[in-house]
mmCIF file of C-alpha atoms in Angstrom:
data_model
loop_
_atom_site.group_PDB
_atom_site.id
_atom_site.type_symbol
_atom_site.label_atom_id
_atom_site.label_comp_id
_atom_site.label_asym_id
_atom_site.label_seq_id
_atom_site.Cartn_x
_atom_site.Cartn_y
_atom_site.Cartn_z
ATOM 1 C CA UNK J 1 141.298 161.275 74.094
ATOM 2 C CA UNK J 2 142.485 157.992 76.027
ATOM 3 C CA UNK J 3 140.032 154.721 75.326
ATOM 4 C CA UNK J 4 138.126 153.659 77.847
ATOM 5 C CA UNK J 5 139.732 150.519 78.878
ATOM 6 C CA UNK J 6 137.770 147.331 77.322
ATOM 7 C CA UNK J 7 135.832 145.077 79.959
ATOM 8 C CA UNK J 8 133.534 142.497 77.800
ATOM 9 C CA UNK J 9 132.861 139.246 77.186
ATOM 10 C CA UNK J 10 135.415 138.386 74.424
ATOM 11 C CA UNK J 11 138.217 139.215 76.143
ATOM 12 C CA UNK J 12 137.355 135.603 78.309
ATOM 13 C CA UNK J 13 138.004 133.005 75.791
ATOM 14 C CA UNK J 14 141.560 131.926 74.656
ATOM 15 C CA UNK J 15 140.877 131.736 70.650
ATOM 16 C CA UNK J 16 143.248 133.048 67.929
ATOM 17 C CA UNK J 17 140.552 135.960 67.658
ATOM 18 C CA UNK J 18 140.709 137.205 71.239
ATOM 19 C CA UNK J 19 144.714 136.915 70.984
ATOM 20 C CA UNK J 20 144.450 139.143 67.974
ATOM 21 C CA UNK J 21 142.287 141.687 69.108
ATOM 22 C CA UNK J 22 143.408 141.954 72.004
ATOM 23 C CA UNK J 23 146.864 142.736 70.982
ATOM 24 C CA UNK J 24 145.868 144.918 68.852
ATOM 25 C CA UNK J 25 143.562 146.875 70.982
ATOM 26 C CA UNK J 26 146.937 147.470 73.371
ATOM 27 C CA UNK J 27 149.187 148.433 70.421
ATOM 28 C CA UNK J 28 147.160 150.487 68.480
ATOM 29 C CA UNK J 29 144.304 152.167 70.321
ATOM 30 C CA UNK J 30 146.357 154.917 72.084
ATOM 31 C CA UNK J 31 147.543 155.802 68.489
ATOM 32 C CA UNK J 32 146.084 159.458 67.092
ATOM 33 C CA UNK J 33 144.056 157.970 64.135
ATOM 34 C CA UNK J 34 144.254 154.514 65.355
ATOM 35 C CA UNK J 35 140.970 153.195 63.453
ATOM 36 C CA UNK J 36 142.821 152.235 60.193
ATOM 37 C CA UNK J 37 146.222 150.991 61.924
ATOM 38 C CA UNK J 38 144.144 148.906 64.101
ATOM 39 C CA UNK J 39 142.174 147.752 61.286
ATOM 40 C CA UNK J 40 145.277 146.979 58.996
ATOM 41 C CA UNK J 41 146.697 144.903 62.059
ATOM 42 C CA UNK J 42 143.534 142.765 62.590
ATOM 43 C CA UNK J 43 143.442 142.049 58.670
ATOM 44 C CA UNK J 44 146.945 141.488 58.309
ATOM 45 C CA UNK J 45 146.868 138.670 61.386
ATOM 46 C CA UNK J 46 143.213 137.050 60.809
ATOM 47 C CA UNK J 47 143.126 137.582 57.013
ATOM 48 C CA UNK J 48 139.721 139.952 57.223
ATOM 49 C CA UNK J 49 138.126 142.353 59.379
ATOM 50 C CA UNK J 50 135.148 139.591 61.470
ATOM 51 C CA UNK J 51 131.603 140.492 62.056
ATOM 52 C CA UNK J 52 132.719 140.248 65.420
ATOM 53 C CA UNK J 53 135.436 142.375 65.601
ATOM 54 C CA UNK J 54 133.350 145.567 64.930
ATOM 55 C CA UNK J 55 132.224 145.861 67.841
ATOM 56 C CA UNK J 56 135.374 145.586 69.960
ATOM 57 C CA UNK J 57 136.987 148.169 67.535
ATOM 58 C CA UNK J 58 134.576 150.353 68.426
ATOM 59 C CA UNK J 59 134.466 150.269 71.634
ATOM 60 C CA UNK J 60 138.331 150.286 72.125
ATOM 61 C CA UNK J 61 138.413 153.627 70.165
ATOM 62 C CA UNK J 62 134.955 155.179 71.606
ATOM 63 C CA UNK J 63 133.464 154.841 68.524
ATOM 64 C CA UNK J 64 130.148 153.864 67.277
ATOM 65 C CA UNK J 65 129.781 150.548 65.369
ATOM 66 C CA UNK J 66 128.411 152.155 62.678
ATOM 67 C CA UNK J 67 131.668 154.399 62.020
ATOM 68 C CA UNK J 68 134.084 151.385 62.351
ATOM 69 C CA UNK J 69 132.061 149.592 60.171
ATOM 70 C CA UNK J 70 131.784 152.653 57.410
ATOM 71 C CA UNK J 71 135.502 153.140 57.459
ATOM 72 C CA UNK J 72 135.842 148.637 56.597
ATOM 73 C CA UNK J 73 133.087 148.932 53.913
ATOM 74 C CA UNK J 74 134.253 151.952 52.470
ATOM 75 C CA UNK J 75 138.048 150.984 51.495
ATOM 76 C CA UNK J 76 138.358 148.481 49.492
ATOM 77 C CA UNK J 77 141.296 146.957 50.895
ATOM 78 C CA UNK J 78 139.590 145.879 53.973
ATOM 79 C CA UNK J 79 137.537 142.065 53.303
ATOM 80 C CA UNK J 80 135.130 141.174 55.644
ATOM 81 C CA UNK J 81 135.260 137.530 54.858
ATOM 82 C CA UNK J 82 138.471 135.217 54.171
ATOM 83 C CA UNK J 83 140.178 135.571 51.206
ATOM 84 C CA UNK J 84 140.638 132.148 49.102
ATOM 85 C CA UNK J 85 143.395 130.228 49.763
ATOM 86 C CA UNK J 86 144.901 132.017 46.394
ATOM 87 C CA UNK J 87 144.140 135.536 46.647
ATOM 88 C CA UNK J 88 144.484 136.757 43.397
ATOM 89 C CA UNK J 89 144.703 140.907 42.502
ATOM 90 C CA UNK J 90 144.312 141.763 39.169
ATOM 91 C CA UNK J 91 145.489 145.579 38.174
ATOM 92 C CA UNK J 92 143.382 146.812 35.901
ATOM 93 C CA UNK J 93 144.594 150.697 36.234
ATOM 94 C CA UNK J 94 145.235 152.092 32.489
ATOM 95 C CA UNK J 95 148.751 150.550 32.460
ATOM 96 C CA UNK J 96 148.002 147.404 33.143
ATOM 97 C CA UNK J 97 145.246 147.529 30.681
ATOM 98 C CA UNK J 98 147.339 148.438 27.639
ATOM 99 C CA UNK J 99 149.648 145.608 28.629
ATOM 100 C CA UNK J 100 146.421 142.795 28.190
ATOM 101 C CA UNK J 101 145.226 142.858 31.886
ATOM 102 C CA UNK J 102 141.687 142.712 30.753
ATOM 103 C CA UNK J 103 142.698 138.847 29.533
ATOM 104 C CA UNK J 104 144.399 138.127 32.402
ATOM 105 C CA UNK J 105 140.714 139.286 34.721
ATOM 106 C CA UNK J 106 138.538 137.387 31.651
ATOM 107 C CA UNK J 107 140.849 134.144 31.869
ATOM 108 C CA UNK J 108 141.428 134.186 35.303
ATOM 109 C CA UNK J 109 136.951 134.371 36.240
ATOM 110 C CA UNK J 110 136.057 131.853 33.496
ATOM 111 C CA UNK J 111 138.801 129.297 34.449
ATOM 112 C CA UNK J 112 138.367 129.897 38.299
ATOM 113 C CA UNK J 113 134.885 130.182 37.930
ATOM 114 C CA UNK J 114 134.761 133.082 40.113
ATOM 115 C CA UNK J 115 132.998 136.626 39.221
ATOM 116 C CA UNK J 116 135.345 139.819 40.421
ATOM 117 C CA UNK J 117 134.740 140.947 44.220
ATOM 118 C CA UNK J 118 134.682 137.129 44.926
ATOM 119 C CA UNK J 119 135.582 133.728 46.979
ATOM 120 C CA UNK J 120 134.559 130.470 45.267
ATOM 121 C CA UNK J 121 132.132 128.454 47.302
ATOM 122 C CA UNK J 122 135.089 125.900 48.130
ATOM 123 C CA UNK J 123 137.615 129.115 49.001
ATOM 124 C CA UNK J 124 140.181 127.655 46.748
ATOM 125 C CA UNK J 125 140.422 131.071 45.049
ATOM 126 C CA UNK J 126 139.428 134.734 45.556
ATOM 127 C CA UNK J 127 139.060 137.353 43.155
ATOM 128 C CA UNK J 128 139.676 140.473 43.332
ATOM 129 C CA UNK J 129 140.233 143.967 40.941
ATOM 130 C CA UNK J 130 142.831 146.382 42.040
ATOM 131 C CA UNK J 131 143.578 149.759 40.726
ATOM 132 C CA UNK J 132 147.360 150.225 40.639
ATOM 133 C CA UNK J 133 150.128 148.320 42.192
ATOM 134 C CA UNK J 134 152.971 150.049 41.577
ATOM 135 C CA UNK J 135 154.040 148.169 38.834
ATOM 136 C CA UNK J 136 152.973 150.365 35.612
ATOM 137 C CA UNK J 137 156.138 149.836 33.928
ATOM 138 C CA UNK J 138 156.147 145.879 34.006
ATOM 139 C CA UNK J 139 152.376 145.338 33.087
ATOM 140 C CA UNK J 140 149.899 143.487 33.415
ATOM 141 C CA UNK J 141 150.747 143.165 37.174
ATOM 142 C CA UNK J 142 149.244 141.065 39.487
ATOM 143 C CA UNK J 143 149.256 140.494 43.797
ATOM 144 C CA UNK J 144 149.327 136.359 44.703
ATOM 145 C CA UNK J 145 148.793 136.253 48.082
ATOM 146 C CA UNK J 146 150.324 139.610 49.260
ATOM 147 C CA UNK J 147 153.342 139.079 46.646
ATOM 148 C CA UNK J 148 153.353 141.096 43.609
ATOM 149 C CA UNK J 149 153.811 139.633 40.323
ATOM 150 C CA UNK J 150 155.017 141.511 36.813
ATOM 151 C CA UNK J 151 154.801 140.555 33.213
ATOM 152 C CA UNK J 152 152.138 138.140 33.934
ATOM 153 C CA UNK J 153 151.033 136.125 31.106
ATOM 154 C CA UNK J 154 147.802 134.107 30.808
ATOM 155 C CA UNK J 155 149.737 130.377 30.767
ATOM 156 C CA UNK J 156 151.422 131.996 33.759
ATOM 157 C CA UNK J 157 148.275 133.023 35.758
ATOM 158 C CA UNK J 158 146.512 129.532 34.340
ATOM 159 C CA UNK J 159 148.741 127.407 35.976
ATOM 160 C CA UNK J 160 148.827 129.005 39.024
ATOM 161 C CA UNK J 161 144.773 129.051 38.911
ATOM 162 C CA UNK J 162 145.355 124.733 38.160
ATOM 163 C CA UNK J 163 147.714 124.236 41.259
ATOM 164 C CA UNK J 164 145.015 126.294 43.764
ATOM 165 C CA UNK J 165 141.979 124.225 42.290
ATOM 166 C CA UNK J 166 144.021 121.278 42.071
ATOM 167 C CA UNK J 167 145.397 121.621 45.760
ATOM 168 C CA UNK J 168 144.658 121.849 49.341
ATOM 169 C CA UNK J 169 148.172 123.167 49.415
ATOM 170 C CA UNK J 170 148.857 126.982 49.341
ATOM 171 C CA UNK J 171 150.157 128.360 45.671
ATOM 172 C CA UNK J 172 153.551 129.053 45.149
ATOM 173 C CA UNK J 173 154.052 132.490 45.714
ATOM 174 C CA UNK J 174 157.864 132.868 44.626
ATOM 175 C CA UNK J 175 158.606 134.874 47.464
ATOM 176 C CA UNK J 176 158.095 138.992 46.625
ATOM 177 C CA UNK J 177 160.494 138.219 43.590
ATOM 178 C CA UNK J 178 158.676 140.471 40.199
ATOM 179 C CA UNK J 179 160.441 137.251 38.622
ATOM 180 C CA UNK J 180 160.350 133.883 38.367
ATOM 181 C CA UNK J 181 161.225 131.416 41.307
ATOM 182 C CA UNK J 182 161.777 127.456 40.600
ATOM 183 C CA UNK J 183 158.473 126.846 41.703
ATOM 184 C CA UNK J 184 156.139 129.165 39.827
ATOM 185 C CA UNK J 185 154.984 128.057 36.591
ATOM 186 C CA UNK J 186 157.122 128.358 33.095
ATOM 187 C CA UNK J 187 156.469 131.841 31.604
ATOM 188 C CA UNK J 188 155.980 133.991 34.869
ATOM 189 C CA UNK J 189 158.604 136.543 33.964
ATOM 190 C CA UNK J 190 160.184 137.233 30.661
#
């Protein structure tokens, strides 16, 4: 079934969200299964799925809201608020467990002072349990920001946690290296 081509308000304004949705609206919603494409591409470019962005999804795809927004609240990839400027995954799959990832989750909420499934109230850091990243063999595994991270020790994760409360900057990341960069904190890989 082609969409019905999109004539509302929000295509109108010139912001960073109408850019994105509209380009994603063109280059995804002719797509068989284009709901979680188009979904992954808004996310990926804004950060989260917006309130407002329901709506357009759904229309673009002749859906109703209440499907788009069943399919963002049901995966638990999909945020519907910004992350924290450090956007931290913890794995705590079996693996990960046996290899201390519990400490690294305990450590990482009392020194962030940030529960799991959440942004501080300053978004300096976000939160966030994950259930297998791939990385089973070089537990307790971690995602910084999109970039995974083996071996991770608790020094390791507190300094990182010290530089994103410390810093308007963004956290080292260490590019999608599993090991250490110059920039990340002593300890991150051994």
């Amino acid at each position: 079934m082609k969409p019905i081509p999109i004539q509302i308000e929000w295509q109108r304004r010139d912001t960073e969200f109408d850019r994105v949705m509209a380009e994603a609206v063109r280059s995804q919603a002719d797509q068989p299964g284009a709901l979680l494409p188009l979904l992954h591409w808004v996310q990926d470019r804004l950060g989260h799925i917006p309130a407002e962005a329901i709506p357009i999804i759904a229309h673009a795809l002749n859906l109703s809201r209440a499907e788009v927004h069943g399919v963002v609240s049901y995966y638990p990839h999909f945020r519907s608020q910004p992350p924290g400027r450090l956007h931290l995954q913890i794995c705590l799959a079996e693996a990960c467990l046996a290899q201390g990832a519990q400490a690294l989750a305990v450590h990482a909420q009392g020194q962030a002072a940030c529960a799991l499934h959440e942004t501080r109230a300053d978004s300096a850091v976000s939160l966030e349990p994950v259930y297998c990243l791939g990385l089973c063999a070089t537990g307790p595994a971690v995602m910084i920001n999109d970039r995974p991270r083996a071996r991770v020790t608790v020094e390791w994760l507190s300094a990182l946690i010290d530089r994103a409360l410390g810093s308007t900057e963004d956290p080292p990341g260490g590019g999608h290296s599993l090991c250490a960069s110059a920039e990340d904190p002593p300890g991150a890989c051994k």
